[in-house]
Structures are given as C-alpha cells and as structure tokens.
Short mmCIF file of N, CA and C and ligand atoms in Angstrom, two decimals:
data_model
loop_
_atom_site.label_atom_id
_atom_site.label_comp_id
_atom_site.label_asym_id
_atom_site.label_seq_id
_atom_site.Cartn_x
_atom_site.Cartn_y
_atom_site.Cartn_z
N MET A 14 2.07 27.32 68.62
CA MET A 14 1.75 26.74 69.93
C MET A 14 1.59 27.87 70.96
N LYS A 15 0.43 27.90 71.64
CA LYS A 15 0.21 28.96 72.63
C LYS A 15 0.37 28.38 74.04
N ILE A 16 1.30 28.94 74.81
CA ILE A 16 1.54 28.47 76.18
C ILE A 16 1.00 29.49 77.16
N GLN A 17 0.24 29.02 78.15
CA GLN A 17 -0.24 29.92 79.21
C GLN A 17 -0.01 29.22 80.56
N LEU A 18 0.46 29.98 81.53
CA LEU A 18 0.59 29.46 82.90
C LEU A 18 -0.37 30.28 83.76
N LYS A 19 -1.44 29.62 84.23
CA LYS A 19 -2.48 30.36 84.96
C LYS A 19 -2.63 29.82 86.37
N PRO A 20 -2.80 30.70 87.36
CA PRO A 20 -3.05 30.20 88.70
C PRO A 20 -4.35 29.40 88.73
N LEU A 21 -4.36 28.34 89.52
CA LEU A 21 -5.57 27.51 89.68
C LEU A 21 -6.70 28.39 90.23
N GLN A 22 -7.89 28.25 89.61
CA GLN A 22 -9.04 29.05 90.04
C GLN A 22 -10.23 28.14 90.28
N LEU A 23 -11.12 28.58 91.18
CA LEU A 23 -12.29 27.76 91.49
C LEU A 23 -13.17 27.55 90.26
N SER A 24 -13.22 28.56 89.40
CA SER A 24 -14.07 28.45 88.21
C SER A 24 -13.56 27.38 87.23
N ASP A 25 -12.28 26.94 87.41
CA ASP A 25 -11.73 25.91 86.53
C ASP A 25 -11.87 24.51 87.13
N ALA A 26 -12.45 24.41 88.33
CA ALA A 26 -12.46 23.12 89.02
C ALA A 26 -13.14 22.04 88.18
N ASN A 27 -14.27 22.34 87.54
CA ASN A 27 -14.97 21.32 86.75
C ASN A 27 -14.14 20.82 85.59
N THR A 28 -13.52 21.77 84.87
CA THR A 28 -12.81 21.36 83.66
C THR A 28 -11.47 20.69 84.01
N LEU A 29 -10.94 20.92 85.23
CA LEU A 29 -9.62 20.35 85.55
C LEU A 29 -9.70 19.03 86.32
N TYR A 30 -10.91 18.60 86.66
CA TYR A 30 -11.04 17.38 87.47
C TYR A 30 -10.36 16.19 86.79
N ASP A 31 -10.66 15.94 85.51
CA ASP A 31 -10.09 14.78 84.81
C ASP A 31 -8.57 14.89 84.70
N PHE A 32 -8.10 16.11 84.47
CA PHE A 32 -6.65 16.34 84.37
C PHE A 32 -5.95 15.87 85.66
N PHE A 33 -6.48 16.27 86.81
CA PHE A 33 -5.84 15.90 88.07
C PHE A 33 -5.99 14.40 88.38
N GLN A 34 -7.01 13.74 87.81
CA GLN A 34 -7.14 12.29 88.01
C GLN A 34 -6.15 11.53 87.13
N LYS A 35 -5.81 12.10 85.97
CA LYS A 35 -4.84 11.44 85.06
C LYS A 35 -3.40 11.62 85.54
N LEU A 36 -3.18 12.68 86.30
CA LEU A 36 -1.82 12.98 86.81
C LEU A 36 -1.54 12.04 87.99
N PRO A 37 -0.44 11.25 87.93
CA PRO A 37 -0.19 10.28 89.00
C PRO A 37 -0.17 10.91 90.41
N ALA A 38 -0.51 10.08 91.41
CA ALA A 38 -0.65 10.57 92.79
C ALA A 38 0.69 11.00 93.38
N SER A 39 1.75 10.26 93.03
CA SER A 39 3.05 10.56 93.64
C SER A 39 4.16 10.00 92.77
N GLU A 40 5.13 10.85 92.44
CA GLU A 40 6.28 10.41 91.65
C GLU A 40 7.49 11.24 92.06
N ASN A 41 8.57 10.57 92.40
CA ASN A 41 9.85 11.26 92.67
C ASN A 41 9.70 12.39 93.68
N GLY A 42 8.85 12.19 94.67
CA GLY A 42 8.66 13.21 95.69
C GLY A 42 7.67 14.29 95.30
N LYS A 43 7.11 14.21 94.09
CA LYS A 43 6.10 15.20 93.66
C LYS A 43 4.73 14.56 93.87
N ASN A 44 3.94 15.19 94.76
CA ASN A 44 2.63 14.63 95.10
C ASN A 44 1.53 15.39 94.39
N ASN A 45 0.52 14.63 93.95
CA ASN A 45 -0.71 15.22 93.43
C ASN A 45 -1.82 14.83 94.41
N ARG A 46 -2.08 15.71 95.35
CA ARG A 46 -3.01 15.38 96.43
C ARG A 46 -4.47 15.40 95.96
N ALA A 47 -4.70 15.83 94.73
CA ALA A 47 -6.07 15.84 94.20
C ALA A 47 -6.44 14.49 93.58
N HIS A 48 -5.43 13.63 93.41
CA HIS A 48 -5.68 12.34 92.77
C HIS A 48 -6.57 11.47 93.67
N GLY A 49 -7.61 10.90 93.09
CA GLY A 49 -8.47 10.00 93.84
C GLY A 49 -9.59 10.69 94.61
N LEU A 50 -9.66 12.01 94.54
CA LEU A 50 -10.74 12.72 95.25
C LEU A 50 -12.02 12.66 94.42
N SER A 51 -13.17 12.75 95.11
CA SER A 51 -14.45 12.89 94.41
C SER A 51 -14.53 14.32 93.87
N LYS A 52 -15.50 14.59 93.01
CA LYS A 52 -15.63 15.96 92.45
C LYS A 52 -15.86 16.99 93.56
N GLU A 53 -16.66 16.59 94.56
CA GLU A 53 -16.95 17.52 95.67
C GLU A 53 -15.67 17.78 96.48
N GLU A 54 -14.94 16.69 96.78
CA GLU A 54 -13.68 16.85 97.54
C GLU A 54 -12.67 17.67 96.73
N PHE A 55 -12.69 17.49 95.42
CA PHE A 55 -11.76 18.22 94.56
C PHE A 55 -12.00 19.73 94.66
N ALA A 56 -13.28 20.12 94.63
CA ALA A 56 -13.60 21.56 94.73
C ALA A 56 -13.09 22.13 96.05
N VAL A 57 -13.19 21.34 97.13
CA VAL A 57 -12.69 21.79 98.44
C VAL A 57 -11.16 21.92 98.38
N TRP A 58 -10.52 20.95 97.75
CA TRP A 58 -9.06 20.99 97.62
C TRP A 58 -8.62 22.23 96.82
N VAL A 59 -9.32 22.51 95.73
CA VAL A 59 -8.98 23.68 94.90
C VAL A 59 -9.06 24.95 95.76
N GLN A 60 -10.12 25.05 96.55
CA GLN A 60 -10.27 26.25 97.40
C GLN A 60 -9.11 26.36 98.39
N LYS A 61 -8.67 25.18 98.93
CA LYS A 61 -7.53 25.21 99.88
C LYS A 61 -6.26 25.69 99.19
N GLU A 62 -6.07 25.27 97.94
CA GLU A 62 -4.89 25.71 97.19
C GLU A 62 -4.93 27.23 96.97
N ILE A 63 -6.13 27.74 96.67
CA ILE A 63 -6.28 29.18 96.45
C ILE A 63 -6.03 29.93 97.77
N ASP A 64 -6.54 29.38 98.85
CA ASP A 64 -6.30 29.98 100.18
C ASP A 64 -4.79 30.04 100.45
N SER A 65 -4.10 28.93 100.15
CA SER A 65 -2.65 28.88 100.41
C SER A 65 -1.94 29.97 99.61
N SER A 66 -2.42 30.21 98.40
CA SER A 66 -1.82 31.23 97.55
C SER A 66 -1.94 32.63 98.17
N HIS A 67 -2.99 32.79 98.99
CA HIS A 67 -3.19 34.07 99.68
C HIS A 67 -2.71 34.03 101.12
N GLY A 68 -2.00 32.94 101.48
CA GLY A 68 -1.47 32.81 102.85
C GLY A 68 -2.57 32.61 103.89
N LYS A 69 -3.74 32.11 103.43
CA LYS A 69 -4.88 31.94 104.36
C LYS A 69 -4.99 30.48 104.81
N ASN A 70 -5.38 30.29 106.08
CA ASN A 70 -5.66 28.95 106.62
C ASN A 70 -4.49 27.98 106.42
N LEU A 71 -3.27 28.48 106.60
CA LEU A 71 -2.10 27.60 106.40
C LEU A 71 -1.95 26.66 107.58
N ARG A 72 -1.59 25.40 107.26
CA ARG A 72 -1.32 24.46 108.35
C ARG A 72 0.02 24.82 108.99
N ASP A 73 0.21 24.39 110.25
CA ASP A 73 1.47 24.66 110.95
C ASP A 73 2.65 24.18 110.12
N GLY A 74 3.66 25.01 109.98
CA GLY A 74 4.87 24.61 109.26
C GLY A 74 4.75 24.77 107.75
N TYR A 75 3.60 25.21 107.25
CA TYR A 75 3.42 25.40 105.81
C TYR A 75 3.63 26.87 105.44
N VAL A 76 4.15 27.09 104.26
CA VAL A 76 4.34 28.46 103.77
C VAL A 76 3.35 28.68 102.61
N PRO A 77 3.04 29.93 102.26
CA PRO A 77 2.13 30.16 101.14
C PRO A 77 2.73 29.64 99.82
N GLY A 78 1.84 29.16 98.97
CA GLY A 78 2.30 28.65 97.67
C GLY A 78 1.19 28.77 96.65
N THR A 79 1.57 28.97 95.40
CA THR A 79 0.58 29.09 94.32
C THR A 79 0.69 27.89 93.38
N THR A 80 -0.47 27.34 93.03
CA THR A 80 -0.54 26.24 92.06
C THR A 80 -0.89 26.83 90.70
N PHE A 81 -0.05 26.53 89.71
CA PHE A 81 -0.28 27.01 88.35
C PHE A 81 -0.59 25.83 87.43
N ILE A 82 -1.46 26.09 86.46
CA ILE A 82 -1.74 25.10 85.42
C ILE A 82 -1.12 25.61 84.13
N MET A 83 -0.38 24.73 83.45
CA MET A 83 0.14 25.12 82.14
C MET A 83 -0.79 24.58 81.05
N TYR A 84 -1.28 25.51 80.22
CA TYR A 84 -2.14 25.15 79.10
C TYR A 84 -1.33 25.28 77.81
N VAL A 85 -1.46 24.26 76.96
CA VAL A 85 -0.85 24.33 75.63
C VAL A 85 -2.00 24.31 74.63
N ASP A 86 -2.12 25.39 73.86
CA ASP A 86 -3.25 25.54 72.94
C ASP A 86 -4.58 25.25 73.65
N GLY A 87 -4.69 25.76 74.88
CA GLY A 87 -5.94 25.65 75.63
C GLY A 87 -6.12 24.35 76.40
N LYS A 88 -5.20 23.37 76.22
CA LYS A 88 -5.35 22.08 76.92
C LYS A 88 -4.43 22.04 78.13
N PRO A 89 -4.94 21.56 79.31
CA PRO A 89 -4.05 21.46 80.47
C PRO A 89 -3.04 20.32 80.28
N VAL A 90 -1.77 20.64 80.45
CA VAL A 90 -0.69 19.69 80.16
C VAL A 90 0.16 19.42 81.41
N GLY A 91 0.25 20.42 82.29
CA GLY A 91 1.08 20.23 83.48
C GLY A 91 0.68 21.18 84.59
N VAL A 92 1.24 20.89 85.76
CA VAL A 92 0.96 21.72 86.94
C VAL A 92 2.30 22.05 87.61
N SER A 93 2.38 23.25 88.16
CA SER A 93 3.57 23.59 88.95
C SER A 93 3.14 24.27 90.24
N ASN A 94 4.02 24.19 91.23
CA ASN A 94 3.76 24.84 92.51
C ASN A 94 4.92 25.76 92.81
N LEU A 95 4.59 26.94 93.26
CA LEU A 95 5.62 27.93 93.60
C LEU A 95 5.42 28.38 95.03
N ARG A 96 6.37 28.04 95.89
CA ARG A 96 6.32 28.54 97.28
C ARG A 96 6.85 29.96 97.31
N HIS A 97 6.16 30.81 98.07
CA HIS A 97 6.49 32.24 98.04
C HIS A 97 7.76 32.55 98.83
N TYR A 98 8.04 31.74 99.82
CA TYR A 98 9.31 31.83 100.56
C TYR A 98 9.54 30.47 101.22
N LEU A 99 10.74 30.28 101.77
CA LEU A 99 11.08 28.98 102.33
C LEU A 99 11.32 29.07 103.83
N ASN A 100 10.96 28.01 104.54
CA ASN A 100 11.36 27.90 105.95
C ASN A 100 12.64 27.04 106.00
N ASP A 101 13.17 26.81 107.21
CA ASP A 101 14.46 26.11 107.31
C ASP A 101 14.39 24.71 106.70
N ASN A 102 13.27 24.00 106.91
CA ASN A 102 13.14 22.64 106.35
C ASN A 102 13.16 22.67 104.83
N LEU A 103 12.41 23.62 104.26
CA LEU A 103 12.31 23.68 102.79
C LEU A 103 13.60 24.14 102.13
N LYS A 104 14.48 24.79 102.94
CA LYS A 104 15.79 25.16 102.39
C LYS A 104 16.70 23.94 102.28
N LYS A 105 16.37 22.87 103.05
CA LYS A 105 17.19 21.64 102.99
C LYS A 105 16.61 20.66 101.99
N ASP A 106 15.30 20.69 101.78
CA ASP A 106 14.61 19.81 100.83
C ASP A 106 13.24 20.42 100.55
N GLY A 107 12.80 20.30 99.33
CA GLY A 107 11.49 20.87 98.99
C GLY A 107 11.67 22.03 98.03
N GLY A 108 12.34 23.07 98.50
CA GLY A 108 12.63 24.21 97.64
C GLY A 108 11.39 25.00 97.24
N HIS A 109 11.57 25.87 96.24
CA HIS A 109 10.48 26.76 95.81
C HIS A 109 9.52 26.12 94.82
N ILE A 110 10.07 25.32 93.87
CA ILE A 110 9.24 24.93 92.71
C ILE A 110 9.19 23.42 92.54
N GLY A 111 7.98 22.91 92.25
CA GLY A 111 7.79 21.52 91.83
C GLY A 111 7.01 21.54 90.53
N THR A 112 7.30 20.59 89.66
CA THR A 112 6.60 20.55 88.36
C THR A 112 6.12 19.14 88.07
N HIS A 113 5.04 19.02 87.32
CA HIS A 113 4.44 17.71 87.03
C HIS A 113 3.75 17.80 85.67
N ILE A 114 4.16 16.95 84.76
CA ILE A 114 3.58 16.94 83.41
C ILE A 114 2.76 15.66 83.24
N LEU A 115 1.62 15.75 82.57
CA LEU A 115 0.81 14.55 82.31
C LEU A 115 1.68 13.54 81.57
N PRO A 116 1.61 12.24 81.97
CA PRO A 116 2.49 11.24 81.34
C PRO A 116 2.46 11.28 79.80
N GLU A 117 1.27 11.45 79.22
CA GLU A 117 1.17 11.39 77.74
C GLU A 117 1.89 12.56 77.04
N TYR A 118 2.23 13.61 77.78
CA TYR A 118 2.89 14.77 77.16
C TYR A 118 4.38 14.86 77.51
N ARG A 119 4.91 13.85 78.21
CA ARG A 119 6.33 13.95 78.63
C ARG A 119 7.28 13.72 77.46
N GLY A 120 8.50 14.21 77.63
CA GLY A 120 9.53 13.99 76.62
C GLY A 120 9.35 14.87 75.38
N GLN A 121 8.54 15.92 75.50
CA GLN A 121 8.30 16.80 74.34
C GLN A 121 8.72 18.24 74.64
N GLY A 122 9.48 18.41 75.73
CA GLY A 122 9.99 19.75 76.05
C GLY A 122 9.12 20.55 77.00
N TYR A 123 7.97 20.01 77.40
CA TYR A 123 7.07 20.79 78.26
C TYR A 123 7.62 20.94 79.69
N GLY A 124 8.45 19.97 80.11
CA GLY A 124 9.07 20.08 81.44
C GLY A 124 9.99 21.30 81.50
N ASN A 125 10.72 21.54 80.41
CA ASN A 125 11.58 22.74 80.34
C ASN A 125 10.71 24.00 80.39
N ILE A 126 9.63 24.00 79.60
CA ILE A 126 8.80 25.22 79.48
C ILE A 126 8.12 25.55 80.81
N ILE A 127 7.55 24.55 81.48
CA ILE A 127 6.81 24.85 82.72
C ILE A 127 7.77 25.35 83.79
N LYS A 128 9.02 24.82 83.80
CA LYS A 128 9.98 25.31 84.80
C LYS A 128 10.33 26.77 84.52
N LEU A 129 10.60 27.08 83.26
CA LEU A 129 10.95 28.46 82.91
C LEU A 129 9.79 29.41 83.22
N GLU A 130 8.58 29.04 82.85
CA GLU A 130 7.43 29.93 83.08
C GLU A 130 7.19 30.13 84.58
N THR A 131 7.44 29.08 85.37
CA THR A 131 7.23 29.22 86.82
C THR A 131 8.36 30.05 87.44
N LEU A 132 9.57 29.92 86.91
CA LEU A 132 10.68 30.78 87.37
C LEU A 132 10.36 32.25 87.09
N LYS A 133 9.72 32.51 85.93
CA LYS A 133 9.35 33.90 85.61
C LYS A 133 8.33 34.43 86.61
N LYS A 134 7.40 33.56 87.04
CA LYS A 134 6.41 33.98 88.06
C LYS A 134 7.14 34.30 89.37
N ALA A 135 8.16 33.49 89.70
CA ALA A 135 8.93 33.73 90.92
C ALA A 135 9.60 35.11 90.84
N LYS A 136 10.16 35.41 89.68
CA LYS A 136 10.80 36.71 89.48
C LYS A 136 9.77 37.84 89.66
N GLU A 137 8.59 37.68 89.04
CA GLU A 137 7.53 38.70 89.16
C GLU A 137 7.15 38.92 90.62
N MET A 138 7.25 37.82 91.40
CA MET A 138 6.87 37.89 92.82
C MET A 138 7.99 38.50 93.67
N GLY A 139 9.13 38.77 93.03
CA GLY A 139 10.24 39.40 93.75
C GLY A 139 11.22 38.42 94.38
N ILE A 140 11.10 37.13 94.02
CA ILE A 140 12.05 36.14 94.56
C ILE A 140 13.33 36.22 93.74
N LYS A 141 14.45 36.53 94.43
CA LYS A 141 15.69 36.77 93.68
C LYS A 141 16.46 35.47 93.45
N GLN A 142 16.42 34.61 94.48
CA GLN A 142 17.14 33.34 94.37
C GLN A 142 16.14 32.20 94.58
N VAL A 143 16.04 31.33 93.58
CA VAL A 143 15.09 30.21 93.66
C VAL A 143 15.88 28.92 93.90
N LEU A 144 15.40 28.10 94.84
CA LEU A 144 16.02 26.79 95.08
C LEU A 144 15.11 25.70 94.52
N ILE A 145 15.70 24.76 93.81
CA ILE A 145 14.95 23.59 93.34
C ILE A 145 15.77 22.34 93.69
N PHE A 146 15.09 21.35 94.27
CA PHE A 146 15.74 20.08 94.61
C PHE A 146 15.24 19.00 93.66
N ASN A 147 16.15 18.21 93.12
CA ASN A 147 15.77 17.11 92.23
C ASN A 147 16.47 15.83 92.67
N HIS A 148 15.75 14.74 92.68
CA HIS A 148 16.39 13.45 92.97
C HIS A 148 17.42 13.16 91.87
N ASP A 149 18.56 12.63 92.30
CA ASP A 149 19.66 12.38 91.34
C ASP A 149 19.25 11.38 90.25
N ASP A 150 18.34 10.45 90.60
CA ASP A 150 17.94 9.46 89.58
C ASP A 150 16.80 9.96 88.69
N ASN A 151 16.30 11.17 88.94
CA ASN A 151 15.22 11.74 88.13
C ASN A 151 15.83 12.64 87.04
N ILE A 152 16.39 11.96 86.03
CA ILE A 152 17.19 12.69 85.03
C ILE A 152 16.37 13.79 84.31
N PRO A 153 15.13 13.52 83.85
CA PRO A 153 14.39 14.60 83.18
C PRO A 153 14.25 15.84 84.06
N ALA A 154 14.04 15.63 85.37
CA ALA A 154 13.83 16.77 86.27
C ALA A 154 15.10 17.60 86.38
N TRP A 155 16.25 16.97 86.62
CA TRP A 155 17.45 17.83 86.80
C TRP A 155 18.00 18.35 85.48
N ARG A 156 17.68 17.62 84.37
CA ARG A 156 18.07 18.20 83.06
C ARG A 156 17.32 19.51 82.85
N THR A 157 16.02 19.54 83.20
CA THR A 157 15.27 20.79 83.02
C THR A 157 15.85 21.88 83.91
N SER A 158 16.28 21.53 85.12
CA SER A 158 16.86 22.55 86.01
C SER A 158 18.13 23.12 85.38
N GLU A 159 18.99 22.24 84.83
CA GLU A 159 20.24 22.72 84.25
C GLU A 159 19.97 23.54 82.99
N LYS A 160 19.03 23.06 82.17
CA LYS A 160 18.72 23.77 80.92
C LYS A 160 18.14 25.15 81.17
N MET A 161 17.40 25.30 82.23
CA MET A 161 16.74 26.58 82.51
C MET A 161 17.61 27.51 83.35
N GLY A 162 18.91 27.18 83.48
CA GLY A 162 19.86 28.10 84.08
C GLY A 162 20.21 27.83 85.53
N GLY A 163 19.75 26.70 86.07
CA GLY A 163 20.07 26.37 87.46
C GLY A 163 21.54 25.99 87.61
N LYS A 164 22.15 26.46 88.72
CA LYS A 164 23.55 26.09 89.01
C LYS A 164 23.53 25.02 90.09
N LEU A 165 24.25 23.93 89.82
CA LEU A 165 24.29 22.84 90.81
C LEU A 165 25.08 23.33 92.02
N ASP A 166 24.42 23.40 93.17
CA ASP A 166 25.05 23.89 94.40
C ASP A 166 25.72 22.74 95.14
N SER A 167 24.99 21.61 95.27
CA SER A 167 25.53 20.47 96.02
C SER A 167 24.66 19.24 95.77
N ILE A 168 25.23 18.08 96.09
CA ILE A 168 24.46 16.83 96.03
C ILE A 168 24.52 16.24 97.43
N ASN A 169 23.35 16.03 98.04
CA ASN A 169 23.29 15.58 99.43
C ASN A 169 22.35 14.39 99.54
N ILE A 170 22.53 13.62 100.62
CA ILE A 170 21.58 12.56 100.91
C ILE A 170 20.50 13.17 101.81
N VAL A 171 19.27 13.25 101.29
CA VAL A 171 18.17 13.84 102.05
C VAL A 171 17.12 12.75 102.24
N ASN A 172 16.80 12.45 103.49
CA ASN A 172 15.87 11.35 103.80
C ASN A 172 16.25 10.07 103.04
N GLY A 173 17.55 9.81 102.98
CA GLY A 173 18.03 8.57 102.35
C GLY A 173 18.09 8.63 100.83
N ILE A 174 17.77 9.78 100.24
CA ILE A 174 17.73 9.86 98.77
C ILE A 174 18.78 10.86 98.28
N LYS A 175 19.59 10.41 97.30
CA LYS A 175 20.61 11.31 96.72
C LYS A 175 19.89 12.44 95.98
N THR A 176 20.11 13.67 96.43
CA THR A 176 19.31 14.80 95.96
C THR A 176 20.21 15.94 95.49
N ARG A 177 19.89 16.50 94.35
CA ARG A 177 20.64 17.63 93.79
C ARG A 177 19.96 18.94 94.16
N LYS A 178 20.77 19.89 94.60
CA LYS A 178 20.25 21.22 94.95
C LYS A 178 20.68 22.21 93.87
N TYR A 179 19.69 22.84 93.22
CA TYR A 179 19.97 23.83 92.18
C TYR A 179 19.57 25.22 92.66
N VAL A 180 20.38 26.21 92.28
CA VAL A 180 20.13 27.60 92.63
C VAL A 180 19.95 28.40 91.34
N PHE A 181 18.89 29.21 91.29
CA PHE A 181 18.60 30.04 90.12
C PHE A 181 18.63 31.52 90.53
N ASP A 182 19.32 32.31 89.72
CA ASP A 182 19.35 33.76 89.92
C ASP A 182 18.31 34.33 88.96
N THR A 183 17.17 34.82 89.48
CA THR A 183 16.07 35.21 88.59
C THR A 183 16.39 36.50 87.81
N SER A 184 17.44 37.24 88.23
CA SER A 184 17.78 38.45 87.47
C SER A 184 18.31 38.06 86.08
N LYS A 185 18.72 36.80 85.94
CA LYS A 185 19.29 36.35 84.65
C LYS A 185 18.22 35.84 83.69
N LEU A 186 16.97 35.82 84.13
CA LEU A 186 15.90 35.27 83.26
C LEU A 186 15.54 36.27 82.16
C1 COA B 22 10.20 15.88 85.39
C2 COA B 22 9.14 16.19 84.33
C3 COA B 22 8.32 17.41 84.76
C4 COA B 22 9.89 16.50 83.01
O1 COA B 22 8.89 16.79 82.03
P1 COA B 22 9.11 16.40 80.50
O2 COA B 22 8.05 17.13 79.75
O3 COA B 22 9.19 14.94 80.33
O4 COA B 22 10.53 17.05 80.24
P2 COA B 22 11.12 17.52 78.84
O5 COA B 22 10.47 16.81 77.71
O6 COA B 22 11.09 19.02 78.84
O7 COA B 22 12.60 16.98 78.97
C5 COA B 22 13.49 17.55 79.88
C6 COA B 22 14.88 17.02 79.65
O8 COA B 22 14.99 15.69 80.16
C7 COA B 22 15.43 14.80 79.11
N1 COA B 22 14.70 13.56 79.29
C8 COA B 22 13.38 13.38 79.19
N2 COA B 22 13.08 12.09 79.47
C9 COA B 22 14.27 11.48 79.73
C10 COA B 22 14.64 10.19 80.11
N3 COA B 22 13.71 9.23 80.28
N4 COA B 22 15.95 9.93 80.32
C11 COA B 22 16.87 10.89 80.16
N5 COA B 22 16.59 12.15 79.83
C12 COA B 22 15.30 12.43 79.62
C13 COA B 22 15.04 15.48 77.83
O9 COA B 22 15.87 15.04 76.77
C14 COA B 22 15.23 16.93 78.16
O10 COA B 22 16.56 17.30 78.08
P3 COA B 22 17.05 18.14 76.81
O11 COA B 22 16.11 19.33 76.75
O12 COA B 22 18.45 18.47 77.16
O13 COA B 22 16.88 17.24 75.64
C15 COA B 22 8.21 14.99 84.06
O14 COA B 22 8.99 13.88 83.73
C16 COA B 22 7.31 14.64 85.23
O15 COA B 22 6.22 15.18 85.38
N6 COA B 22 7.78 13.69 86.10
C17 COA B 22 7.02 13.28 87.27
C18 COA B 22 7.03 14.33 88.38
C19 COA B 22 8.44 14.77 88.72
O16 COA B 22 9.35 13.96 88.80
N7 COA B 22 8.62 16.08 88.92
C20 COA B 22 9.92 16.65 89.26
C21 COA B 22 10.15 16.71 90.72
S1 COA B 22 9.26 18.06 91.43
#
C-alpha cells in the first residue's frame, strides 16, 4: 500500500472534483466547503486554498493553512487541513489539524494514518506543539488523536459541545 500526502494543487482540480462531492459537507464540526460547488466554482475554491497556504488574500481573523490530500495507491481517500499557527480563538477551539476520510474508506485505519502524516508535515513546518480538538461523542476522531500520541489536556464545553483538547509534542514523532 502506497500512502502519499500531497498539498492541494490547481492541476489536480479536475481529478479531485468528484472526491470533494462525495465527501460530506459538514460532520462533527469538519466542513467541506467544496461540496455542492460547480466545477468552475471548485477551481476558484482550490485557488483560494492554495492562496491560504501561502498566507495570501486571507479573510479577517483567518490564519494561513494548507489543505492536503491523502492518496492510497494513487486514489484520493481523505483530506486534512493544517493551520500554520493559531490565533486566540483557534487555541480555544479549532486547533491546528482537521481530518476527513471518504465514508466508504472509514474504519480501515486511514484516520490514524492521515493524522500521523499531517502531524509530520506540522513538524517539518517547525510547529513544536500541535493542538487538536475533538468532539467527545466523535469516538473515531479522538481515538486517532490518542493513538497518534496526543495527550488529553482537558475536556471543555465549547459552543455547547463537550470537546476534548489534545496536545502533541512533534519532537516525539
Ligand atoms: C474521524 C475520521 C477521520 C476517522 O477516520 P477512520 O478512517 O474511520 O478512522 P480509523 O479507521 O483510522 O479508526 C480510528 C479509530 O477509531 C475507532 N473507530 C472507528 N470507527 C468507530 C466507531 N464507529 N466507534 C468506535 N470506534 C471507532 C477505530 O477502531 C480506530 O481505533 P483503533 O485504531 O484503536 O482500533 C472519520 O471518521 C471521518 O472522516 N469523520 C468525519 C469527519 C470528522 O469527524 N473529522 C474529525 C474532526 S476534524
């Protein structure tokens, strides 16, 4: 099995359109803003994601972030987002990393793999401490955080939702 985590690129927009339509629009606080877009709108969205990765044209209150696609044997299976740093709001909820696996590929260990591969990207980027927030009722999400070395820092009610805060020391990866 060959695993690759690649930053989203404009040249991949055509081949990734169906993938982003199959990925649900919103689950457990993880949004797929490309869901429901036309092909033309999707290409514009991809460019905005690439801009964000370079810290360009950021909306007020937004920090730079990179969108990665995880390919398994050349097939897109999941997407992750890595924020390059956090503002005060994101330190309370949001954190550095979000992950999303296509429904048909869930429960096969890919959630663990995409989290680990994205943590490695964070380390490469020089992020020493990574924060990840998971809803308490989203068991697959927080199991992946614990399995990949996250330490449970606290459990808080954030926007009315019981939320677990995990801290990762990337020097241990
Ligand atoms: C969270 C998510 C990425 C996990 O991906 P996945 O590929 O299903 O995860 P894995 O197969 O690697 O399983 C991860 C762990 O959760 C456990 N798990 C999976 N489904 C489970 C379920 N329904 N109930 C309990 N545990 C479950 C697995 O056993 C595994 O633990 P283990 O390695 O100790 O056995 C995926 O479910 C998803 O995309 N959910 C929607 C978006 C989301 O919630 N993202 C997280 C918030 S940003």
